Amino acid sequence: MLDAIPGKEEMIALIGESLYDVWNKLCALIDAKYEMECRWDKGGKAWKYEYKYRRGGKTLCALYARENRVGFMIILGKDERMKFEKNRDSFSKEVQIQYDSAQTYHDGKWIMFEPTDTFLFDDFLSMLAIKRKPNRK
């Protein structure tokens, strides 16, 4: 756990104004579709912060922050990968490439994106819907 949740100024100093805007827009998009527990944590070796969306002990996705970079990770389990692969043509080339190059572990395929704008947000929502149906109207 973190000692203190980073505020706006700290986040802007870390990732920059434009990425802070991308971060906030992505969070707003997820918050509009999903009612989840959100938790800040340390980002491990590669990232400074992790902001995780969870419910009922299951993680939906996580956002990560480090110097001038933002990460968005979604882990697709076996059944979820089958659903993605069945509909892969409905996703952008960028998402397909990232999916194909992602490492597969025992608990699923860990797909990390580093968005610099909102271009892939519709694809992100489609991927989240594979994991869990939105629970907000």
PDB file of C-alpha atoms in Angstrom:
ATOM      1  CA  MET A   1       0.000   0.000   0.000  1.00  0.00           C
ATOM      2  CA  LEU A   2       0.982   3.587  -0.559  1.00  0.00           C
ATOM      3  CA  ASP A   3       1.759   5.983   2.254  1.00  0.00           C
ATOM      4  CA  ALA A   4      -0.153   8.744   0.447  1.00  0.00           C
ATOM      5  CA  ILE A   5      -2.308   8.872  -2.657  1.00  0.00           C
ATOM      6  CA  PRO A   6      -0.705  11.167  -5.242  1.00  0.00           C
ATOM      7  CA  GLY A   7      -2.526  14.426  -5.843  1.00  0.00           C
ATOM      8  CA  LYS A   8      -3.075  16.285  -9.108  1.00  0.00           C
ATOM      9  CA  GLU A   9       0.144  18.316  -8.848  1.00  0.00           C
ATOM     10  CA  GLU A  10       2.275  15.249  -8.140  1.00  0.00           C
ATOM     11  CA  MET A  11       0.713  13.306 -11.020  1.00  0.00           C
ATOM     12  CA  ILE A  12       1.215  16.206 -13.451  1.00  0.00           C
ATOM     13  CA  ALA A  13       4.826  16.537 -12.312  1.00  0.00           C
ATOM     14  CA  LEU A  14       5.302  12.794 -12.883  1.00  0.00           C
ATOM     15  CA  ILE A  15       3.499  12.129 -16.178  1.00  0.00           C
ATOM     16  CA  GLY A  16       2.944  15.598 -17.640  1.00  0.00           C
ATOM     17  CA  GLU A  17      -0.168  17.642 -18.355  1.00  0.00           C
ATOM     18  CA  SER A  18      -1.270  15.866 -21.567  1.00  0.00           C
ATOM     19  CA  LEU A  19      -0.890  12.351 -20.112  1.00  0.00           C
ATOM     20  CA  TYR A  20      -2.652  13.466 -16.939  1.00  0.00           C
ATOM     21  CA  ASP A  21      -5.569  14.449 -19.185  1.00  0.00           C
ATOM     22  CA  VAL A  22      -5.464  11.008 -20.887  1.00  0.00           C
ATOM     23  CA  TRP A  23      -5.325   9.325 -17.437  1.00  0.00           C
ATOM     24  CA  ASN A  24      -8.354  11.270 -16.193  1.00  0.00           C
ATOM     25  CA  LYS A  25     -10.378  10.641 -19.350  1.00  0.00           C
ATOM     26  CA  LEU A  26      -9.668   6.907 -19.161  1.00  0.00           C
ATOM     27  CA  CYS A  27     -10.633   6.778 -15.472  1.00  0.00           C
ATOM     28  CA  ALA A  28     -13.836   8.743 -16.197  1.00  0.00           C
ATOM     29  CA  LEU A  29     -14.716   6.330 -19.002  1.00  0.00           C
ATOM     30  CA  ILE A  30     -14.207   3.266 -16.790  1.00  0.00           C
ATOM     31  CA  ASP A  31     -16.017   4.919 -13.849  1.00  0.00           C
ATOM     32  CA  ALA A  32     -19.004   5.699 -16.104  1.00  0.00           C
ATOM     33  CA  LYS A  33     -19.394   2.011 -17.068  1.00  0.00           C
ATOM     34  CA  TYR A  34     -18.264   0.174 -13.937  1.00  0.00           C
ATOM     35  CA  GLU A  35     -18.874   0.479 -10.235  1.00  0.00           C
ATOM     36  CA  MET A  36     -15.644  -0.880  -8.795  1.00  0.00           C
ATOM     37  CA  GLU A  37     -13.321  -0.600  -5.817  1.00  0.00           C
ATOM     38  CA  CYS A  38     -10.315   1.478  -6.821  1.00  0.00           C
ATOM     39  CA  ARG A  39      -7.013   1.108  -5.059  1.00  0.00           C
ATOM     40  CA  TRP A  40      -3.716   2.975  -5.316  1.00  0.00           C
ATOM     41  CA  ASP A  41      -0.535   0.994  -4.789  1.00  0.00           C
ATOM     42  CA  LYS A  42       3.143   1.024  -5.613  1.00  0.00           C
ATOM     43  CA  GLY A  43       3.784   0.213  -9.244  1.00  0.00           C
ATOM     44  CA  GLY A  44       6.458  -2.420  -8.736  1.00  0.00           C
ATOM     45  CA  LYS A  45       9.854  -2.247 -10.420  1.00  0.00           C
ATOM     46  CA  ALA A  46       8.729  -0.693 -13.704  1.00  0.00           C
ATOM     47  CA  TRP A  47       6.174   1.900 -12.528  1.00  0.00           C
ATOM     48  CA  LYS A  48       5.849   4.377  -9.679  1.00  0.00           C
ATOM     49  CA  TYR A  49       2.084   3.981  -9.132  1.00  0.00           C
ATOM     50  CA  GLU A  50      -0.616   1.430  -9.798  1.00  0.00           C
ATOM     51  CA  TYR A  51      -4.325   2.304  -9.763  1.00  0.00           C
ATOM     52  CA  LYS A  52      -6.357  -0.895  -9.804  1.00  0.00           C
ATOM     53  CA  TYR A  53     -10.054  -1.462 -10.542  1.00  0.00           C
ATOM     54  CA  ARG A  54     -11.372  -4.473  -8.598  1.00  0.00           C
ATOM     55  CA  ARG A  55     -14.652  -6.019  -7.546  1.00  0.00           C
ATOM     56  CA  GLY A  56     -15.366  -9.194  -5.653  1.00  0.00           C
ATOM     57  CA  GLY A  57     -11.673 -10.040  -5.446  1.00  0.00           C
ATOM     58  CA  LYS A  58     -11.233  -9.878  -9.227  1.00  0.00           C
ATOM     59  CA  THR A  59      -9.245  -7.241 -11.054  1.00  0.00           C
ATOM     60  CA  LEU A  60     -10.863  -5.580 -14.066  1.00  0.00           C
ATOM     61  CA  CYS A  61      -7.817  -3.566 -15.137  1.00  0.00           C
ATOM     62  CA  ALA A  62      -5.060  -1.339 -13.799  1.00  0.00           C
ATOM     63  CA  LEU A  63      -3.515   1.988 -14.727  1.00  0.00           C
ATOM     64  CA  TYR A  64       0.152   2.688 -14.145  1.00  0.00           C
ATOM     65  CA  ALA A  65       2.205   5.870 -13.949  1.00  0.00           C
ATOM     66  CA  ARG A  66       5.911   6.682 -14.195  1.00  0.00           C
ATOM     67  CA  GLU A  67       8.004   9.510 -15.597  1.00  0.00           C
ATOM     68  CA  ASN A  68       6.221  10.793 -18.718  1.00  0.00           C
ATOM     69  CA  ARG A  69       4.368   7.507 -19.258  1.00  0.00           C
ATOM     70  CA  VAL A  70       0.980   6.001 -18.526  1.00  0.00           C
ATOM     71  CA  GLY A  71       0.164   2.307 -18.706  1.00  0.00           C
ATOM     72  CA  PHE A  72      -3.173   0.527 -19.025  1.00  0.00           C
ATOM     73  CA  MET A  73      -3.119  -3.209 -18.341  1.00  0.00           C
ATOM     74  CA  ILE A  74      -5.801  -5.763 -18.870  1.00  0.00           C
ATOM     75  CA  ILE A  75      -5.309  -9.469 -18.204  1.00  0.00           C
ATOM     76  CA  LEU A  76      -7.405 -11.865 -20.272  1.00  0.00           C
ATOM     77  CA  GLY A  77      -7.882 -15.400 -18.975  1.00  0.00           C
ATOM     78  CA  LYS A  78      -8.322 -18.444 -21.203  1.00  0.00           C
ATOM     79  CA  ASP A  79     -12.057 -17.998 -21.891  1.00  0.00           C
ATOM     80  CA  GLU A  80     -11.619 -14.250 -22.356  1.00  0.00           C
ATOM     81  CA  ARG A  81      -8.806 -14.822 -24.854  1.00  0.00           C
ATOM     82  CA  MET A  82     -11.113 -17.098 -26.858  1.00  0.00           C
ATOM     83  CA  LYS A  83     -13.753 -14.341 -26.925  1.00  0.00           C
ATOM     84  CA  PHE A  84     -11.157 -11.765 -27.993  1.00  0.00           C
ATOM     85  CA  GLU A  85      -9.767 -14.008 -30.728  1.00  0.00           C
ATOM     86  CA  LYS A  86     -13.279 -14.746 -32.027  1.00  0.00           C
ATOM     87  CA  ASN A  87     -13.873 -10.985 -32.438  1.00  0.00           C
ATOM     88  CA  ARG A  88     -10.302  -9.833 -33.065  1.00  0.00           C
ATOM     89  CA  ASP A  89     -11.178  -8.183 -36.396  1.00  0.00           C
ATOM     90  CA  SER A  90     -13.433  -5.736 -34.564  1.00  0.00           C
ATOM     91  CA  PHE A  91     -10.350  -4.362 -32.760  1.00  0.00           C
ATOM     92  CA  SER A  92      -7.854  -1.907 -34.198  1.00  0.00           C
ATOM     93  CA  LYS A  93      -4.537  -3.108 -35.654  1.00  0.00           C
ATOM     94  CA  GLU A  94      -2.707  -1.499 -32.697  1.00  0.00           C
ATOM     95  CA  VAL A  95      -4.707  -3.559 -30.198  1.00  0.00           C
ATOM     96  CA  GLN A  96      -4.238  -6.765 -32.221  1.00  0.00           C
ATOM     97  CA  ILE A  97      -0.458  -6.209 -32.386  1.00  0.00           C
ATOM     98  CA  GLN A  98      -0.276  -5.511 -28.645  1.00  0.00           C
ATOM     99  CA  TYR A  99      -2.396  -8.578 -27.924  1.00  0.00           C
ATOM    100  CA  ASP A 100      -0.198 -10.807 -30.100  1.00  0.00           C
ATOM    101  CA  SER A 101       3.020  -9.561 -28.505  1.00  0.00           C
ATOM    102  CA  ALA A 102       1.746  -9.786 -24.910  1.00  0.00           C
ATOM    103  CA  GLN A 103       3.228 -12.395 -22.580  1.00  0.00           C
ATOM    104  CA  THR A 104       0.945 -15.282 -21.602  1.00  0.00           C
ATOM    105  CA  TYR A 105       1.274 -16.519 -18.009  1.00  0.00           C
ATOM    106  CA  HIS A 106      -0.528 -19.264 -16.077  1.00  0.00           C
ATOM    107  CA  ASP A 107      -3.281 -16.814 -15.083  1.00  0.00           C
ATOM    108  CA  GLY A 108      -3.774 -15.155 -18.455  1.00  0.00           C
ATOM    109  CA  LYS A 109      -2.408 -12.897 -21.153  1.00  0.00           C
ATOM    110  CA  TRP A 110      -1.056  -9.649 -19.676  1.00  0.00           C
ATOM    111  CA  ILE A 111      -1.672  -6.895 -22.223  1.00  0.00           C
ATOM    112  CA  MET A 112      -0.046  -3.531 -21.499  1.00  0.00           C
ATOM    113  CA  PHE A 113      -0.865  -0.420 -23.466  1.00  0.00           C
ATOM    114  CA  GLU A 114       0.814   2.950 -23.101  1.00  0.00           C
ATOM    115  CA  PRO A 115      -1.822   5.378 -24.351  1.00  0.00           C
ATOM    116  CA  THR A 116      -0.746   8.903 -25.302  1.00  0.00           C
ATOM    117  CA  ASP A 117      -4.238   9.951 -26.445  1.00  0.00           C
ATOM    118  CA  THR A 118      -7.825   8.671 -26.413  1.00  0.00           C
ATOM    119  CA  PHE A 119      -7.585   6.869 -29.782  1.00  0.00           C
ATOM    120  CA  LEU A 120      -7.859   3.305 -28.400  1.00  0.00           C
ATOM    121  CA  PHE A 121     -10.412   3.993 -25.645  1.00  0.00           C
ATOM    122  CA  ASP A 122     -13.324   2.328 -27.505  1.00  0.00           C
ATOM    123  CA  ASP A 123     -11.184  -0.789 -27.919  1.00  0.00           C
ATOM    124  CA  PHE A 124     -10.251  -0.666 -24.230  1.00  0.00           C
ATOM    125  CA  LEU A 125     -13.948  -0.596 -23.289  1.00  0.00           C
ATOM    126  CA  SER A 126     -14.662  -3.518 -25.630  1.00  0.00           C
ATOM    127  CA  MET A 127     -11.857  -5.498 -24.005  1.00  0.00           C
ATOM    128  CA  LEU A 128     -13.154  -4.662 -20.525  1.00  0.00           C
ATOM    129  CA  ALA A 129     -16.632  -5.826 -21.585  1.00  0.00           C
ATOM    130  CA  ILE A 130     -15.112  -9.216 -22.476  1.00  0.00           C
ATOM    131  CA  LYS A 131     -13.886  -9.477 -18.868  1.00  0.00           C
ATOM    132  CA  ARG A 132     -17.005  -8.129 -17.221  1.00  0.00           C
ATOM    133  CA  LYS A 133     -20.284  -6.638 -18.419  1.00  0.00           C
ATOM    134  CA  PRO A 134     -20.594  -2.977 -17.452  1.00  0.00           C
ATOM    135  CA  ASN A 135     -22.645  -2.623 -14.259  1.00  0.00           C
ATOM    136  CA  ARG A 136     -23.630   1.022 -14.729  1.00  0.00           C
ATOM    137  CA  LYS A 137     -26.075   2.355 -17.281  1.00  0.00           C
TER     138      LYS A 137
END
